[in-house]
Amino acid sequence: MQTCPASAPDPEPAPTPRPASTRVADAARPVRPRPVDGAAPHDALLALDIETVPDAALVPPDWPPDRFPKNAWHRIVAISFVTADILREPGGRESYAVTACRSGGEGDWDEARLLRAFWRFFEARRYRVVTWNGRAFDMPTILARSMMHGVEAPAWFRRGTRWEGYRHRFALDWHNDLMDATSEHGAAQRLTLDEAAASIGLPGKMGEHGSRVSAMVAAGETERVRAYCETDCLNLYALYLRWAHLSGRTDAAGHDRSVLDLMDHLDRARAASPHLGRFVDAWRLCSAGRAMVVPAQAGSETIA
């Protein structure tokens, strides 16, 4: 698959002018959220990703080096996320306003402290969780390592109902593993996050890869790992915006407002977090042949 150029070289370039798009240019930024109806199970999105290294104390000595370790044998070194308020629109549609793109804790925190802080953060709001392969890897790993360290996670297990909740595979308004959802739950071939990102003009991994995380951690480059994990979350969040439009959770105008809001957030964050600025610059470059916005609906056309 054709890939987009990697991140812009340092020093930081001047922001690239936005591609012309009447609908996005004229769209107002989403207003801050109105109070959420108490009946709504979620008031925010949490697009989540983790980075891990093998736990040398647990991986058996005879475990084949080319075989992926089991979930519990992964030590978590970064938990990163994009959070966004869910804005309820007239007619029941949604749009989304970014509140943060960051990693949890500090780079020198140990795993147990990171997990305790994550679950306190998670309990503070009613999140709809979005992951990529998170049902098979990210969440089982977080839960296994939490159990190992004696960290409780009641919200993950007790919120929801008998039929809907974070642990229900088909309850996509609770935990949407987008890799699973876009493959029709395994009926079709699964894409990697990088492949899915390229399909809608996102920059993808920008030259980094999860296979390099262990070397980065060994070299003391924890902040580089956290930045890489955050860019994965940005790809994931932007993919969710397009999926939300596909599935009717948002309409074209809501999708476009949400995209513009994300790009504005990254532009404002570039001074403090240069990797976020590099991501949005690469996004503008990569999307030259792929519209960031969804096409205006033509109306009532049907296939005869």
PDB file of C-alpha atoms in Angstrom:
ATOM      1  CA  MET A   1       0.000   0.000   0.000  1.00  0.00           C
ATOM      2  CA  GLN A   2       1.238   3.454  -0.847  1.00  0.00           C
ATOM      3  CA  THR A   3       2.355   5.363   2.202  1.00  0.00           C
ATOM      4  CA  CYS A   4       2.355   9.065   2.903  1.00  0.00           C
ATOM      5  CA  PRO A   5       5.478  11.080   3.633  1.00  0.00           C
ATOM      6  CA  ALA A   6       6.810  10.928   7.184  1.00  0.00           C
ATOM      7  CA  SER A   7       6.726  13.837   9.568  1.00  0.00           C
ATOM      8  CA  ALA A   8       7.965  17.267   8.565  1.00  0.00           C
ATOM      9  CA  PRO A   9      11.636  17.952   9.335  1.00  0.00           C
ATOM     10  CA  ASP A  10      12.702  20.077  12.277  1.00  0.00           C
ATOM     11  CA  PRO A  11      12.602  22.962  12.864  1.00  0.00           C
ATOM     12  CA  GLU A  12       8.854  23.129  12.831  1.00  0.00           C
ATOM     13  CA  PRO A  13       7.488  24.381   9.498  1.00  0.00           C
ATOM     14  CA  ALA A  14       4.899  27.100   9.278  1.00  0.00           C
ATOM     15  CA  PRO A  15       1.400  25.631   9.264  1.00  0.00           C
ATOM     16  CA  THR A  16       0.269  24.536   5.822  1.00  0.00           C
ATOM     17  CA  PRO A  17      -2.848  26.403   4.662  1.00  0.00           C
ATOM     18  CA  ARG A  18      -5.967  24.308   4.970  1.00  0.00           C
ATOM     19  CA  PRO A  19      -7.265  22.778   1.754  1.00  0.00           C
ATOM     20  CA  ALA A  20     -10.173  24.714   0.354  1.00  0.00           C
ATOM     21  CA  SER A  21     -13.440  23.262   1.540  1.00  0.00           C
ATOM     22  CA  THR A  22     -16.476  25.473   1.605  1.00  0.00           C
ATOM     23  CA  ARG A  23     -18.333  23.252   4.001  1.00  0.00           C
ATOM     24  CA  VAL A  24     -15.484  22.970   6.526  1.00  0.00           C
ATOM     25  CA  ALA A  25     -14.382  26.581   6.167  1.00  0.00           C
ATOM     26  CA  ASP A  26     -17.918  27.786   6.846  1.00  0.00           C
ATOM     27  CA  ALA A  27     -18.679  25.292   9.616  1.00  0.00           C
ATOM     28  CA  ALA A  28     -18.721  26.744  13.088  1.00  0.00           C
ATOM     29  CA  ARG A  29     -16.550  25.030  15.666  1.00  0.00           C
ATOM     30  CA  PRO A  30     -18.606  22.799  17.929  1.00  0.00           C
ATOM     31  CA  VAL A  31     -19.921  24.624  20.956  1.00  0.00           C
ATOM     32  CA  ARG A  32     -18.931  23.362  24.371  1.00  0.00           C
ATOM     33  CA  PRO A  33     -21.200  20.500  25.331  1.00  0.00           C
ATOM     34  CA  ARG A  34     -24.635  20.973  26.681  1.00  0.00           C
ATOM     35  CA  PRO A  35     -25.505  18.965  29.780  1.00  0.00           C
ATOM     36  CA  VAL A  36     -25.970  15.357  28.766  1.00  0.00           C
ATOM     37  CA  ASP A  37     -29.331  13.752  29.286  1.00  0.00           C
ATOM     38  CA  GLY A  38     -29.137  11.547  32.348  1.00  0.00           C
ATOM     39  CA  ALA A  39     -30.449   8.625  30.266  1.00  0.00           C
ATOM     40  CA  ALA A  40     -27.442   8.747  27.939  1.00  0.00           C
ATOM     41  CA  PRO A  41     -24.879   6.127  29.000  1.00  0.00           C
ATOM     42  CA  HIS A  42     -21.867   8.122  27.776  1.00  0.00           C
ATOM     43  CA  ASP A  43     -20.859  11.755  27.663  1.00  0.00           C
ATOM     44  CA  ALA A  44     -17.345  11.466  26.200  1.00  0.00           C
ATOM     45  CA  LEU A  45     -15.168   9.441  23.844  1.00  0.00           C
ATOM     46  CA  LEU A  46     -11.922   7.780  24.892  1.00  0.00           C
ATOM     47  CA  ALA A  47      -9.769   6.703  21.920  1.00  0.00           C
ATOM     48  CA  LEU A  48      -7.178   4.562  23.665  1.00  0.00           C
ATOM     49  CA  ASP A  49      -3.860   2.888  22.836  1.00  0.00           C
ATOM     50  CA  ILE A  50      -1.063   1.331  24.884  1.00  0.00           C
ATOM     51  CA  GLU A  51       2.593   0.503  24.322  1.00  0.00           C
ATOM     52  CA  THR A  52       4.264  -2.430  26.039  1.00  0.00           C
ATOM     53  CA  VAL A  53       7.531  -4.309  26.394  1.00  0.00           C
ATOM     54  CA  PRO A  54       7.920  -8.004  27.275  1.00  0.00           C
ATOM     55  CA  ASP A  55       8.038  -8.670  31.008  1.00  0.00           C
ATOM     56  CA  ALA A  56      11.303 -10.604  31.297  1.00  0.00           C
ATOM     57  CA  ALA A  57      10.275 -11.965  34.686  1.00  0.00           C
ATOM     58  CA  LEU A  58       7.205 -13.691  33.223  1.00  0.00           C
ATOM     59  CA  VAL A  59       8.037 -14.698  29.648  1.00  0.00           C
ATOM     60  CA  PRO A  60       9.228 -18.335  29.853  1.00  0.00           C
ATOM     61  CA  PRO A  61      12.876 -18.865  28.832  1.00  0.00           C
ATOM     62  CA  ASP A  62      11.821 -21.333  26.122  1.00  0.00           C
ATOM     63  CA  TRP A  63       9.185 -19.021  24.618  1.00  0.00           C
ATOM     64  CA  PRO A  64       9.999 -18.652  20.883  1.00  0.00           C
ATOM     65  CA  PRO A  65      11.414 -15.162  20.219  1.00  0.00           C
ATOM     66  CA  ASP A  66       9.280 -14.764  17.091  1.00  0.00           C
ATOM     67  CA  ARG A  67       6.049 -15.603  18.942  1.00  0.00           C
ATOM     68  CA  PHE A  68       3.991 -12.775  20.432  1.00  0.00           C
ATOM     69  CA  PRO A  69       3.887 -12.999  24.254  1.00  0.00           C
ATOM     70  CA  LYS A  70       0.603 -13.553  26.063  1.00  0.00           C
ATOM     71  CA  ASN A  71      -1.248 -10.493  27.325  1.00  0.00           C
ATOM     72  CA  ALA A  72      -0.199 -10.826  30.957  1.00  0.00           C
ATOM     73  CA  TRP A  73       3.461 -11.021  29.918  1.00  0.00           C
ATOM     74  CA  HIS A  74       3.458  -7.462  28.526  1.00  0.00           C
ATOM     75  CA  ARG A  75       4.613  -4.642  30.804  1.00  0.00           C
ATOM     76  CA  ILE A  76       2.759  -1.420  29.990  1.00  0.00           C
ATOM     77  CA  VAL A  77       5.018   1.585  29.406  1.00  0.00           C
ATOM     78  CA  ALA A  78       2.490   4.054  27.962  1.00  0.00           C
ATOM     79  CA  ILE A  79      -1.268   4.569  28.075  1.00  0.00           C
ATOM     80  CA  SER A  80      -2.255   7.308  25.633  1.00  0.00           C
ATOM     81  CA  PHE A  81      -5.602   8.656  24.522  1.00  0.00           C
ATOM     82  CA  VAL A  82      -7.642  11.269  22.745  1.00  0.00           C
ATOM     83  CA  THR A  83     -10.665  12.405  24.733  1.00  0.00           C
ATOM     84  CA  ALA A  84     -13.629  14.274  23.284  1.00  0.00           C
ATOM     85  CA  ASP A  85     -16.967  15.484  24.545  1.00  0.00           C
ATOM     86  CA  ILE A  86     -19.983  13.884  22.843  1.00  0.00           C
ATOM     87  CA  LEU A  87     -22.253  16.712  21.711  1.00  0.00           C
ATOM     88  CA  ARG A  88     -25.883  15.661  21.244  1.00  0.00           C
ATOM     89  CA  GLU A  89     -27.402  17.309  18.184  1.00  0.00           C
ATOM     90  CA  PRO A  90     -31.085  17.784  17.251  1.00  0.00           C
ATOM     91  CA  GLY A  91     -32.493  14.584  15.812  1.00  0.00           C
ATOM     92  CA  GLY A  92     -30.259  12.358  17.922  1.00  0.00           C
ATOM     93  CA  ARG A  93     -27.046  12.722  15.902  1.00  0.00           C
ATOM     94  CA  GLU A  94     -23.684  13.437  17.548  1.00  0.00           C
ATOM     95  CA  SER A  95     -20.598  15.532  16.974  1.00  0.00           C
ATOM     96  CA  TYR A  96     -17.360  15.494  18.951  1.00  0.00           C
ATOM     97  CA  ALA A  97     -15.155  18.184  20.515  1.00  0.00           C
ATOM     98  CA  VAL A  98     -11.594  17.205  21.498  1.00  0.00           C
ATOM     99  CA  THR A  99     -10.591  17.897  25.089  1.00  0.00           C
ATOM    100  CA  ALA A 100      -7.106  16.307  25.164  1.00  0.00           C
ATOM    101  CA  CYS A 101      -4.506  14.277  23.322  1.00  0.00           C
ATOM    102  CA  ARG A 102      -1.970  13.069  25.837  1.00  0.00           C
ATOM    103  CA  SER A 103      -0.445  10.176  27.728  1.00  0.00           C
ATOM    104  CA  GLY A 104      -1.306   9.246  31.280  1.00  0.00           C
ATOM    105  CA  GLY A 105       0.993  10.049  34.170  1.00  0.00           C
ATOM    106  CA  GLU A 106       4.651  10.930  33.721  1.00  0.00           C
ATOM    107  CA  GLY A 107       7.376   9.153  31.799  1.00  0.00           C
ATOM    108  CA  ASP A 108       9.107   7.930  34.965  1.00  0.00           C
ATOM    109  CA  TRP A 109       6.021   6.391  36.599  1.00  0.00           C
ATOM    110  CA  ASP A 110       6.105   2.663  37.205  1.00  0.00           C
ATOM    111  CA  GLU A 111       3.389   0.437  35.771  1.00  0.00           C
ATOM    112  CA  ALA A 112       1.347   0.058  38.961  1.00  0.00           C
ATOM    113  CA  ARG A 113       1.123   3.825  39.477  1.00  0.00           C
ATOM    114  CA  LEU A 114       0.187   4.313  35.831  1.00  0.00           C
ATOM    115  CA  LEU A 115      -2.631   1.774  36.090  1.00  0.00           C
ATOM    116  CA  ARG A 116      -4.015   3.171  39.343  1.00  0.00           C
ATOM    117  CA  ALA A 117      -4.129   6.643  37.804  1.00  0.00           C
ATOM    118  CA  PHE A 118      -5.741   5.331  34.619  1.00  0.00           C
ATOM    119  CA  TRP A 119      -8.632   3.673  36.395  1.00  0.00           C
ATOM    120  CA  ARG A 120      -9.262   6.750  38.574  1.00  0.00           C
ATOM    121  CA  PHE A 121      -9.329   8.809  35.380  1.00  0.00           C
ATOM    122  CA  PHE A 122     -11.659   6.296  33.708  1.00  0.00           C
ATOM    123  CA  GLU A 123     -14.146   6.320  36.585  1.00  0.00           C
ATOM    124  CA  ALA A 124     -14.437  10.119  36.511  1.00  0.00           C
ATOM    125  CA  ARG A 125     -16.574  10.200  33.351  1.00  0.00           C
ATOM    126  CA  ARG A 126     -18.890   7.971  31.334  1.00  0.00           C
ATOM    127  CA  TYR A 127     -16.645   7.087  28.414  1.00  0.00           C
ATOM    128  CA  ARG A 128     -17.405   5.357  25.155  1.00  0.00           C
ATOM    129  CA  VAL A 129     -14.142   3.507  24.513  1.00  0.00           C
ATOM    130  CA  VAL A 130     -12.608   3.262  21.025  1.00  0.00           C
ATOM    131  CA  THR A 131      -9.617   1.005  20.287  1.00  0.00           C
ATOM    132  CA  TRP A 132      -7.871  -0.783  17.452  1.00  0.00           C
ATOM    133  CA  ASN A 133      -7.561  -4.468  18.345  1.00  0.00           C
ATOM    134  CA  GLY A 134      -8.344  -3.370  21.874  1.00  0.00           C
ATOM    135  CA  ARG A 135     -10.668  -6.279  22.571  1.00  0.00           C
ATOM    136  CA  ALA A 136      -7.867  -8.768  21.945  1.00  0.00           C
ATOM    137  CA  PHE A 137      -4.878  -6.814  23.208  1.00  0.00           C
ATOM    138  CA  ASP A 138      -5.108  -3.379  24.852  1.00  0.00           C
ATOM    139  CA  MET A 139      -7.936  -3.965  27.321  1.00  0.00           C
ATOM    140  CA  PRO A 140      -7.092  -7.583  28.272  1.00  0.00           C
ATOM    141  CA  THR A 141      -3.510  -6.445  28.866  1.00  0.00           C
ATOM    142  CA  ILE A 142      -4.569  -3.481  30.998  1.00  0.00           C
ATOM    143  CA  LEU A 143      -6.885  -5.749  32.995  1.00  0.00           C
ATOM    144  CA  ALA A 144      -4.335  -8.555  33.412  1.00  0.00           C
ATOM    145  CA  ARG A 145      -1.645  -6.177  34.592  1.00  0.00           C
ATOM    146  CA  SER A 146      -4.098  -4.387  36.889  1.00  0.00           C
ATOM    147  CA  MET A 147      -4.996  -7.712  38.500  1.00  0.00           C
ATOM    148  CA  MET A 148      -1.301  -8.496  38.873  1.00  0.00           C
ATOM    149  CA  HIS A 149      -0.677  -5.234  40.730  1.00  0.00           C
ATOM    150  CA  GLY A 150      -3.834  -5.443  42.845  1.00  0.00           C
ATOM    151  CA  VAL A 151      -5.472  -2.474  41.108  1.00  0.00           C
ATOM    152  CA  GLU A 152      -9.275  -2.508  41.016  1.00  0.00           C
ATOM    153  CA  ALA A 153     -11.315  -1.606  37.902  1.00  0.00           C
ATOM    154  CA  PRO A 154     -14.988  -1.878  38.919  1.00  0.00           C
ATOM    155  CA  ALA A 155     -16.276   0.578  36.300  1.00  0.00           C
ATOM    156  CA  TRP A 156     -15.177  -1.726  33.492  1.00  0.00           C
ATOM    157  CA  PHE A 157     -17.179  -4.630  34.892  1.00  0.00           C
ATOM    158  CA  ARG A 158     -20.136  -3.036  36.671  1.00  0.00           C
ATOM    159  CA  ARG A 159     -21.276  -0.286  34.306  1.00  0.00           C
ATOM    160  CA  GLY A 160     -23.908  -1.162  31.738  1.00  0.00           C
ATOM    161  CA  THR A 161     -26.467  -3.925  31.854  1.00  0.00           C
ATOM    162  CA  ARG A 162     -26.623  -7.662  31.454  1.00  0.00           C
ATOM    163  CA  TRP A 163     -26.956  -7.161  27.698  1.00  0.00           C
ATOM    164  CA  GLU A 164     -24.777  -4.094  27.060  1.00  0.00           C
ATOM    165  CA  GLY A 165     -21.468  -3.019  28.558  1.00  0.00           C
ATOM    166  CA  TYR A 166     -17.755  -2.645  27.937  1.00  0.00           C
ATOM    167  CA  ARG A 167     -17.204  -6.413  27.787  1.00  0.00           C
ATOM    168  CA  HIS A 168     -19.916  -7.113  25.182  1.00  0.00           C
ATOM    169  CA  ARG A 169     -18.372  -7.547  21.754  1.00  0.00           C
ATOM    170  CA  PHE A 170     -21.315  -6.155  19.801  1.00  0.00           C
ATOM    171  CA  ALA A 171     -22.147  -3.238  22.127  1.00  0.00           C
ATOM    172  CA  LEU A 172     -20.315  -0.738  19.954  1.00  0.00           C
ATOM    173  CA  ASP A 173     -21.607   2.268  21.864  1.00  0.00           C
ATOM    174  CA  TRP A 174     -19.661   1.004  24.888  1.00  0.00           C
ATOM    175  CA  HIS A 175     -16.387  -0.395  23.533  1.00  0.00           C
ATOM    176  CA  ASN A 176     -15.855  -0.090  19.810  1.00  0.00           C
ATOM    177  CA  ASP A 177     -12.856  -2.109  18.674  1.00  0.00           C
ATOM    178  CA  LEU A 178     -12.703  -0.500  15.242  1.00  0.00           C
ATOM    179  CA  MET A 179     -10.494  -3.232  13.789  1.00  0.00           C
ATOM    180  CA  ASP A 180     -13.162  -5.757  14.705  1.00  0.00           C
ATOM    181  CA  ALA A 181     -16.068  -3.541  13.640  1.00  0.00           C
ATOM    182  CA  THR A 182     -14.626  -2.669  10.221  1.00  0.00           C
ATOM    183  CA  SER A 183     -13.951  -6.339   9.476  1.00  0.00           C
ATOM    184  CA  GLU A 184     -17.576  -7.218  10.363  1.00  0.00           C
ATOM    185  CA  HIS A 185     -16.293  -8.998  13.469  1.00  0.00           C
ATOM    186  CA  GLY A 186     -13.851 -11.200  11.594  1.00  0.00           C
ATOM    187  CA  ALA A 187     -15.988 -12.040   8.564  1.00  0.00           C
ATOM    188  CA  ALA A 188     -13.737  -9.898   6.335  1.00  0.00           C
ATOM    189  CA  GLN A 189      -9.978  -9.433   6.341  1.00  0.00           C
ATOM    190  CA  ARG A 190      -8.707  -7.127   9.059  1.00  0.00           C
ATOM    191  CA  LEU A 191      -6.673  -4.026   8.289  1.00  0.00           C
ATOM    192  CA  THR A 192      -3.783  -2.744  10.344  1.00  0.00           C
ATOM    193  CA  LEU A 193      -4.199   0.706  11.851  1.00  0.00           C
ATOM    194  CA  ASP A 194      -1.650   2.057   9.358  1.00  0.00           C
ATOM    195  CA  GLU A 195      -3.562   0.569   6.400  1.00  0.00           C
ATOM    196  CA  ALA A 196      -6.900   1.900   7.607  1.00  0.00           C
ATOM    197  CA  ALA A 197      -5.399   5.351   8.221  1.00  0.00           C
ATOM    198  CA  ALA A 198      -3.961   5.494   4.697  1.00  0.00           C
ATOM    199  CA  SER A 199      -7.345   4.609   3.209  1.00  0.00           C
ATOM    200  CA  ILE A 200      -8.839   7.940   4.345  1.00  0.00           C
ATOM    201  CA  GLY A 201      -5.749  10.125   3.938  1.00  0.00           C
ATOM    202  CA  LEU A 202      -4.331  10.032   7.486  1.00  0.00           C
ATOM    203  CA  PRO A 203      -0.560  10.029   8.037  1.00  0.00           C
ATOM    204  CA  GLY A 204      -0.442   6.727   9.915  1.00  0.00           C
ATOM    205  CA  LYS A 205       2.572   5.840  12.024  1.00  0.00           C
ATOM    206  CA  MET A 206       4.895   8.473  10.522  1.00  0.00           C
ATOM    207  CA  GLY A 207       7.979   6.259  10.482  1.00  0.00           C
ATOM    208  CA  GLU A 208       7.592   4.708  13.935  1.00  0.00           C
ATOM    209  CA  HIS A 209       6.554   1.132  14.698  1.00  0.00           C
ATOM    210  CA  GLY A 210       5.591  -0.870  17.753  1.00  0.00           C
ATOM    211  CA  SER A 211       8.458  -3.297  17.146  1.00  0.00           C
ATOM    212  CA  ARG A 212      10.881  -0.491  18.095  1.00  0.00           C
ATOM    213  CA  VAL A 213       9.307   0.301  21.455  1.00  0.00           C
ATOM    214  CA  SER A 214      11.540  -2.056  23.456  1.00  0.00           C
ATOM    215  CA  ALA A 215      14.662  -0.472  21.984  1.00  0.00           C
ATOM    216  CA  MET A 216      13.331   3.030  22.691  1.00  0.00           C
ATOM    217  CA  VAL A 217      12.562   2.126  26.303  1.00  0.00           C
ATOM    218  CA  ALA A 218      16.004   0.540  26.728  1.00  0.00           C
ATOM    219  CA  ALA A 219      17.557   3.756  25.386  1.00  0.00           C
ATOM    220  CA  GLY A 220      15.598   5.867  27.871  1.00  0.00           C
ATOM    221  CA  GLU A 221      13.416   7.406  25.125  1.00  0.00           C
ATOM    222  CA  THR A 222      10.166   7.162  27.050  1.00  0.00           C
ATOM    223  CA  GLU A 223       8.856  10.489  25.755  1.00  0.00           C
ATOM    224  CA  ARG A 224       9.386   9.291  22.186  1.00  0.00           C
ATOM    225  CA  VAL A 225       7.312   6.189  22.988  1.00  0.00           C
ATOM    226  CA  ARG A 226       4.548   8.333  24.469  1.00  0.00           C
ATOM    227  CA  ALA A 227       4.542  10.630  21.423  1.00  0.00           C
ATOM    228  CA  TYR A 228       4.315   7.622  19.098  1.00  0.00           C
ATOM    229  CA  CYS A 229       1.425   6.196  21.116  1.00  0.00           C
ATOM    230  CA  GLU A 230      -0.391   9.548  20.967  1.00  0.00           C
ATOM    231  CA  THR A 231      -0.139   9.684  17.158  1.00  0.00           C
ATOM    232  CA  ASP A 232      -1.682   6.204  17.003  1.00  0.00           C
ATOM    233  CA  CYS A 233      -4.558   7.580  19.079  1.00  0.00           C
ATOM    234  CA  LEU A 234      -4.966  10.483  16.634  1.00  0.00           C
ATOM    235  CA  ASN A 235      -5.250   8.083  13.699  1.00  0.00           C
ATOM    236  CA  LEU A 236      -7.733   6.030  15.700  1.00  0.00           C
ATOM    237  CA  TYR A 237      -9.870   9.028  16.677  1.00  0.00           C
ATOM    238  CA  ALA A 238     -10.026  10.385  13.112  1.00  0.00           C
ATOM    239  CA  LEU A 239     -10.970   6.919  11.853  1.00  0.00           C
ATOM    240  CA  TYR A 240     -13.756   6.816  14.426  1.00  0.00           C
ATOM    241  CA  LEU A 241     -15.125  10.128  13.137  1.00  0.00           C
ATOM    242  CA  ARG A 242     -15.448   8.598   9.670  1.00  0.00           C
ATOM    243  CA  TRP A 243     -16.950   5.393  11.085  1.00  0.00           C
ATOM    244  CA  ALA A 244     -19.433   7.419  13.138  1.00  0.00           C
ATOM    245  CA  HIS A 245     -20.601   9.037   9.912  1.00  0.00           C
ATOM    246  CA  LEU A 246     -20.776   5.685   8.125  1.00  0.00           C
ATOM    247  CA  SER A 247     -22.899   4.207  10.904  1.00  0.00           C
ATOM    248  CA  GLY A 248     -25.240   7.184  11.260  1.00  0.00           C
ATOM    249  CA  ARG A 249     -24.032   8.382  14.654  1.00  0.00           C
ATOM    250  CA  THR A 250     -23.101  11.703  13.089  1.00  0.00           C
ATOM    251  CA  ASP A 251     -24.146  13.407   9.878  1.00  0.00           C
ATOM    252  CA  ALA A 252     -21.919  15.076   7.270  1.00  0.00           C
ATOM    253  CA  ALA A 253     -21.985  18.472   8.978  1.00  0.00           C
ATOM    254  CA  GLY A 254     -21.235  16.953  12.389  1.00  0.00           C
ATOM    255  CA  HIS A 255     -18.373  14.900  10.954  1.00  0.00           C
ATOM    256  CA  ASP A 256     -16.834  17.948   9.307  1.00  0.00           C
ATOM    257  CA  ARG A 257     -17.143  20.103  12.413  1.00  0.00           C
ATOM    258  CA  SER A 258     -15.466  17.351  14.420  1.00  0.00           C
ATOM    259  CA  VAL A 259     -12.579  17.093  11.919  1.00  0.00           C
ATOM    260  CA  LEU A 260     -12.068  20.850  11.957  1.00  0.00           C
ATOM    261  CA  ASP A 261     -12.166  20.876  15.757  1.00  0.00           C
ATOM    262  CA  LEU A 262      -9.462  18.180  15.898  1.00  0.00           C
ATOM    263  CA  MET A 263      -7.195  20.038  13.471  1.00  0.00           C
ATOM    264  CA  ASP A 264      -7.637  23.283  15.388  1.00  0.00           C
ATOM    265  CA  HIS A 265      -6.763  21.486  18.621  1.00  0.00           C
ATOM    266  CA  LEU A 266      -3.553  20.094  17.107  1.00  0.00           C
ATOM    267  CA  ASP A 267      -2.567  23.493  15.706  1.00  0.00           C
ATOM    268  CA  ARG A 268      -2.980  25.061  19.133  1.00  0.00           C
ATOM    269  CA  ALA A 269      -0.982  22.260  20.786  1.00  0.00           C
ATOM    270  CA  ARG A 270       2.020  22.313  18.437  1.00  0.00           C
ATOM    271  CA  ALA A 271       4.129  24.687  20.554  1.00  0.00           C
ATOM    272  CA  ALA A 272       3.944  22.505  23.666  1.00  0.00           C
ATOM    273  CA  SER A 273       3.794  19.160  21.790  1.00  0.00           C
ATOM    274  CA  PRO A 274       5.652  19.420  18.450  1.00  0.00           C
ATOM    275  CA  HIS A 275       4.695  15.877  17.421  1.00  0.00           C
ATOM    276  CA  LEU A 276       1.038  16.924  17.349  1.00  0.00           C
ATOM    277  CA  GLY A 277       1.908  19.755  14.983  1.00  0.00           C
ATOM    278  CA  ARG A 278       3.871  17.377  12.778  1.00  0.00           C
ATOM    279  CA  PHE A 279       0.876  15.047  12.676  1.00  0.00           C
ATOM    280  CA  VAL A 280      -1.574  17.701  11.499  1.00  0.00           C
ATOM    281  CA  ASP A 281       0.922  19.028   8.922  1.00  0.00           C
ATOM    282  CA  ALA A 282       1.426  15.505   7.562  1.00  0.00           C
ATOM    283  CA  TRP A 283      -2.339  14.992   7.577  1.00  0.00           C
ATOM    284  CA  ARG A 284      -2.853  18.041   5.379  1.00  0.00           C
ATOM    285  CA  LEU A 285      -0.173  16.777   3.010  1.00  0.00           C
ATOM    286  CA  CYS A 286      -1.460  13.188   2.911  1.00  0.00           C
ATOM    287  CA  SER A 287      -5.063  14.209   2.411  1.00  0.00           C
ATOM    288  CA  ALA A 288      -4.317  16.135  -0.785  1.00  0.00           C
ATOM    289  CA  GLY A 289      -5.767  13.216  -2.756  1.00  0.00           C
ATOM    290  CA  ARG A 290      -8.322  12.194  -0.123  1.00  0.00           C
ATOM    291  CA  ALA A 291     -10.894  14.664   1.162  1.00  0.00           C
ATOM    292  CA  MET A 292     -10.788  15.280   4.892  1.00  0.00           C
ATOM    293  CA  VAL A 293     -14.487  16.016   4.738  1.00  0.00           C
ATOM    294  CA  VAL A 294     -17.288  13.771   3.592  1.00  0.00           C
ATOM    295  CA  PRO A 295     -19.067  14.578   0.332  1.00  0.00           C
ATOM    296  CA  ALA A 296     -22.209  16.647   0.498  1.00  0.00           C
ATOM    297  CA  GLN A 297     -25.202  14.353   0.193  1.00  0.00           C
ATOM    298  CA  ALA A 298     -26.688  14.702  -3.272  1.00  0.00           C
ATOM    299  CA  GLY A 299     -30.241  14.034  -2.142  1.00  0.00           C
ATOM    300  CA  SER A 300     -32.618  11.316  -3.227  1.00  0.00           C
ATOM    301  CA  GLU A 301     -30.621   9.436  -5.874  1.00  0.00           C
ATOM    302  CA  THR A 302     -31.159   5.680  -5.929  1.00  0.00           C
ATOM    303  CA  ILE A 303     -29.816   2.817  -7.967  1.00  0.00           C
ATOM    304  CA  ALA A 304     -32.531   1.816 -10.456  1.00  0.00           C
TER     305      ALA A 304
END
